[in-house]
XYZ file of C-alpha atoms in Angstrom:
305
model
C -10.401 12.150 6.814
C -8.049 9.369 5.151
C -8.930 8.496 1.642
C -7.388 5.485 -0.140
C -7.566 4.835 -3.847
C -7.241 1.516 -5.551
C -7.640 1.508 -9.301
C -7.724 -2.218 -9.824
C -9.154 -4.020 -6.783
C -9.556 -7.676 -6.745
C -11.019 -10.694 -4.943
C -8.063 -12.651 -3.908
C -8.769 -16.478 -4.173
C -6.066 -18.101 -1.886
C -5.592 -21.869 -1.995
C -3.176 -23.972 0.083
C -1.943 -27.548 -0.338
C 1.035 -29.323 0.611
C 2.401 -29.828 -3.036
C 1.342 -28.527 -6.327
C 1.797 -30.836 -9.256
C 1.926 -29.031 -12.862
C -0.252 -30.508 -15.313
C -2.233 -32.444 -12.933
C -5.481 -32.110 -11.104
C -4.663 -30.590 -7.708
C -7.012 -30.375 -4.679
C -6.627 -27.694 -2.141
C -6.455 -28.286 1.425
C -7.776 -24.973 2.542
C -9.082 -21.776 0.859
C -9.671 -18.175 1.787
C -11.260 -15.259 -0.260
C -10.180 -11.697 0.537
C -10.808 -8.333 -1.079
C -7.499 -7.274 -2.450
C -5.536 -4.251 -3.577
C -2.935 -2.093 -1.990
C -5.244 0.808 -1.209
C -7.870 -1.636 0.153
C -5.260 -3.214 2.293
C -4.490 0.149 3.839
C -8.130 0.988 4.450
C -8.673 -2.291 6.271
C -5.606 -2.134 8.504
C -6.476 1.509 9.247
C -9.885 0.195 10.460
C -8.257 -2.314 12.605
C -6.356 0.554 14.244
C -9.560 2.398 14.651
C -8.844 5.149 12.080
C -11.667 6.333 9.928
C -11.172 6.396 6.187
C -12.901 5.935 2.960
C -11.904 3.435 0.290
C -12.268 4.714 -3.494
C -11.673 3.057 -6.814
C -13.540 1.149 -9.413
C -15.639 -2.137 -8.995
C -17.504 -3.800 -11.825
C -19.835 -6.952 -12.104
C -20.622 -9.598 -9.498
C -16.826 -9.688 -8.444
C -17.004 -5.811 -7.754
C -20.213 -6.290 -5.626
C -18.596 -8.926 -3.614
C -15.433 -6.924 -3.282
C -17.486 -3.850 -1.944
C -19.630 -6.099 0.173
C -16.610 -7.838 2.058
C -15.090 -4.421 2.744
C -18.213 -3.014 4.258
C -18.751 -6.266 6.421
C -15.327 -5.540 7.650
C -16.456 -2.196 8.825
C -14.891 0.152 6.292
C -16.539 3.026 4.278
C -16.684 2.719 0.652
C -17.314 5.200 -2.277
C -16.380 3.196 -5.367
C -17.391 4.207 -8.956
C -19.457 1.206 -10.295
C -18.615 0.230 -13.791
C -21.170 -0.364 -16.438
C -19.437 -3.111 -18.101
C -16.888 -5.901 -17.150
C -16.070 -7.562 -13.982
C -13.535 -6.765 -11.204
C -10.668 -9.103 -11.407
C -9.912 -12.295 -9.432
C -6.353 -13.046 -8.481
C -5.473 -16.727 -7.622
C -2.878 -17.331 -5.273
C -1.367 -20.928 -4.828
C 0.495 -21.703 -1.418
C 2.273 -24.931 -1.745
C 5.766 -26.046 -1.676
C 6.292 -22.962 -3.909
C 4.114 -19.855 -3.990
C 2.473 -18.945 -7.432
C 0.217 -16.306 -8.411
C -2.165 -15.712 -11.426
C -3.409 -12.154 -11.491
C -6.397 -11.075 -13.518
C -6.304 -7.881 -15.871
C -9.332 -6.254 -14.576
C -12.229 -4.577 -16.562
C -12.138 -1.641 -18.973
C -12.795 1.868 -17.444
C -14.345 4.625 -19.542
C -13.330 8.203 -19.589
C -16.665 9.083 -18.135
C -16.188 6.663 -15.181
C -12.714 8.064 -14.747
C -14.296 11.699 -14.607
C -16.572 10.453 -11.691
C -13.512 9.397 -9.686
C -11.934 12.626 -10.217
C -15.114 14.308 -9.251
C -14.966 12.527 -5.747
C -11.226 13.501 -5.341
C -12.149 17.238 -5.951
C -14.209 17.128 -2.768
C -11.102 16.524 -0.661
C -10.492 19.368 1.717
C -7.386 20.844 3.459
C -6.026 18.564 5.892
C -7.211 15.337 4.440
C -4.965 12.493 3.589
C -4.927 10.671 0.163
C -3.251 7.319 -0.359
C -2.602 6.397 -3.899
C -1.299 2.779 -3.852
C -0.561 0.121 -6.604
C -0.136 -0.084 -10.250
C -2.415 1.667 -12.918
C -4.438 -0.788 -14.902
C -4.103 -0.939 -18.704
C -7.444 0.940 -19.062
C -5.886 4.089 -17.604
C -3.108 6.246 -18.870
C 0.341 6.139 -16.994
C 0.031 9.622 -15.917
C -3.129 9.283 -13.672
C -1.310 9.716 -10.609
C 0.397 12.873 -11.867
C -3.035 14.289 -13.186
C -4.452 13.638 -9.561
C -1.818 15.362 -7.775
C -1.754 18.173 -10.307
C -5.471 18.803 -9.561
C -4.867 18.561 -5.658
C -1.605 20.746 -5.652
C -1.427 23.425 -3.043
C -4.590 22.605 -1.385
C -3.036 21.478 1.933
C -3.914 17.616 1.189
C -1.152 15.233 2.288
C -0.708 12.661 -0.460
C 0.942 9.159 0.065
C 2.148 7.324 -2.877
C 3.096 3.563 -2.738
C 4.004 2.656 -6.392
C 7.096 1.588 -8.299
C 9.395 2.693 -11.016
C 8.515 5.466 -13.236
C 4.982 5.820 -11.548
C 6.638 6.825 -8.461
C 9.380 8.832 -9.994
C 7.192 11.171 -11.927
C 5.127 12.318 -8.901
C 7.853 13.420 -6.926
C 7.909 16.883 -8.171
C 4.583 17.301 -6.595
C 6.036 16.837 -3.033
C 4.199 13.727 -1.863
C 3.875 13.570 1.969
C 5.181 10.126 1.985
C 6.473 7.565 -0.538
C 7.262 3.980 0.489
C 9.471 2.171 -2.004
C 11.094 -1.004 -0.947
C 14.928 -1.616 -1.182
C 14.755 -3.337 -4.580
C 12.293 -0.586 -5.905
C 14.543 2.258 -4.804
C 17.537 0.816 -6.542
C 15.442 0.403 -9.690
C 14.633 4.049 -9.672
C 18.194 5.019 -10.194
C 19.311 1.945 -12.134
C 21.599 0.531 -9.397
C 21.528 -2.384 -6.914
C 21.843 -1.045 -3.390
C 24.261 -3.208 -1.498
C 24.317 -1.560 2.028
C 22.444 0.796 4.301
C 24.698 3.633 3.225
C 23.781 3.371 -0.178
C 20.053 3.133 0.710
C 20.203 6.069 2.777
C 22.073 7.875 0.120
C 19.287 7.071 -2.587
C 16.532 7.662 -0.282
C 17.909 11.227 0.390
C 18.147 12.003 -3.264
C 14.425 11.405 -3.644
C 13.852 13.699 -0.685
C 15.912 16.350 -2.390
C 13.812 15.892 -5.518
C 10.655 16.589 -3.667
C 9.412 13.920 -1.435
C 8.755 15.054 2.044
C 9.321 11.912 3.710
C 10.743 8.590 2.346
C 10.092 5.238 3.981
C 12.253 2.340 2.774
C 10.979 -1.096 3.731
C 13.596 -3.792 3.703
C 11.794 -6.975 4.520
C 13.875 -8.827 7.312
C 16.422 -6.125 7.163
C 14.003 -3.646 8.608
C 13.336 -0.176 7.540
C 14.692 3.209 7.235
C 13.006 6.712 7.120
C 14.426 9.940 5.675
C 12.208 12.406 7.387
C 11.223 16.000 6.095
C 14.034 17.613 8.180
C 16.503 15.250 6.461
C 16.757 13.230 9.711
C 17.568 9.383 9.239
C 15.677 7.086 11.418
C 16.589 3.260 11.210
C 14.822 0.282 12.815
C 15.962 -3.689 12.740
C 13.121 -5.868 11.819
C 11.268 -7.290 14.795
C 11.786 -10.879 15.465
C 9.068 -13.409 14.345
C 7.978 -15.936 11.775
C 7.098 -14.505 8.704
C 3.735 -16.360 7.544
C 2.518 -13.740 4.858
C 4.257 -11.171 2.805
C 1.033 -9.955 1.118
C 0.007 -6.576 2.580
C 2.910 -6.022 4.836
C 4.102 -2.868 2.878
C 0.628 -1.541 2.769
C 0.233 -2.205 6.441
C 3.558 -0.223 7.270
C 1.901 2.661 5.262
C -1.348 2.435 7.449
C 0.647 2.080 10.554
C 2.938 5.167 9.701
C -0.134 7.367 9.133
C -1.925 5.996 12.399
C 1.252 6.915 14.382
C 1.637 10.383 12.561
C -1.875 11.280 13.399
C -1.411 10.866 17.082
C 0.854 13.865 17.479
C 2.672 14.339 13.999
C 5.931 12.843 15.627
C 7.827 11.149 12.775
C 9.863 8.949 15.124
C 6.636 7.581 16.579
C 4.989 7.129 13.256
C 8.126 5.334 12.000
C 7.808 2.978 15.014
C 4.166 2.325 14.476
C 4.784 1.685 10.634
C 7.424 -1.068 11.382
C 5.267 -2.700 13.937
C 2.132 -2.678 11.813
C 3.903 -4.099 8.798
C 5.534 -6.824 10.960
C 2.408 -7.546 12.503
C 0.837 -8.307 9.148
C 4.000 -10.436 8.066
C 3.772 -12.661 11.339
C 0.015 -13.136 10.715
C -2.113 -15.081 8.062
C -4.201 -12.021 7.616
C -3.872 -8.258 7.921
C -2.456 -6.932 11.322
C -4.973 -6.466 14.128
C -4.495 -3.648 16.658
C -3.585 -6.075 19.580
C -0.954 -7.737 17.264
C 0.471 -4.289 16.491
C 0.539 -3.061 19.945
C 2.378 -6.238 21.193
C 5.210 -5.742 18.691
C 5.179 -1.861 19.350
C 5.817 -2.366 22.944
C 8.935 -4.691 22.234
C 10.482 -2.036 19.878
C 13.169 0.155 21.075
C 12.073 3.664 22.108
C 14.816 5.196 19.810
C 15.687 3.793 16.381
C 18.785 1.779 15.886
């Protein structure tokens, strides 16, 4: 079974208008509300790809109930820890001549509630996959990912980490099955600006040498690179298409990679599926559907570029 963890889920309130005028009353031309959070995105895309999974994390108040209800209505299984006080955050995303975002902080989480999540994670079994995605809210300590991986170490559980900076760097020693920094995040880890594919590959290999089993680097319109657990290098140019939405594309890549890997544990096919799924979400107003993914996948080269 695949489990995803979203520590600070949200209701994403997306409003669209042709122009946004600061300091004035603006009226939206269209609106959408989605459950948000990187782990939740992974769960929803996996569901679209017919891969069973369980979404874990924390939800609170009326917004938390709405998040859970919408995820369940989508067809996903959830097992959130329900907080006694506070409400899950609302993120406002304005799509106009320029895109702007206002992200909420999220509720406070008590030590007792944190312990409840750890109890759920303790039930994972050999062969399960755990996806830790996104930032750690202020209510939790910065070593939360490390503590989870320490508890699950040497239990045959494949752990995927999609996080940034120190949060990602500190867990590499626990040999995560997959990490997915983007090009900018990869450079930040080593305090450099990566200028070409050779430098990207060199830095990604350093992370693999430090413990990460597979390093998947997303590069937006430049494609993606995978350094496999046998140190093989896979490269793929970005499929052609019109980018409509960058939100969730990286999470979709993670979901696609896992879906592809579960087929026959072939890294090349997992990589192709990851690229196709991430691109399908980028080319869509919402998260990728299976038909959209398969259409792109069929047009990808059988071998990486």
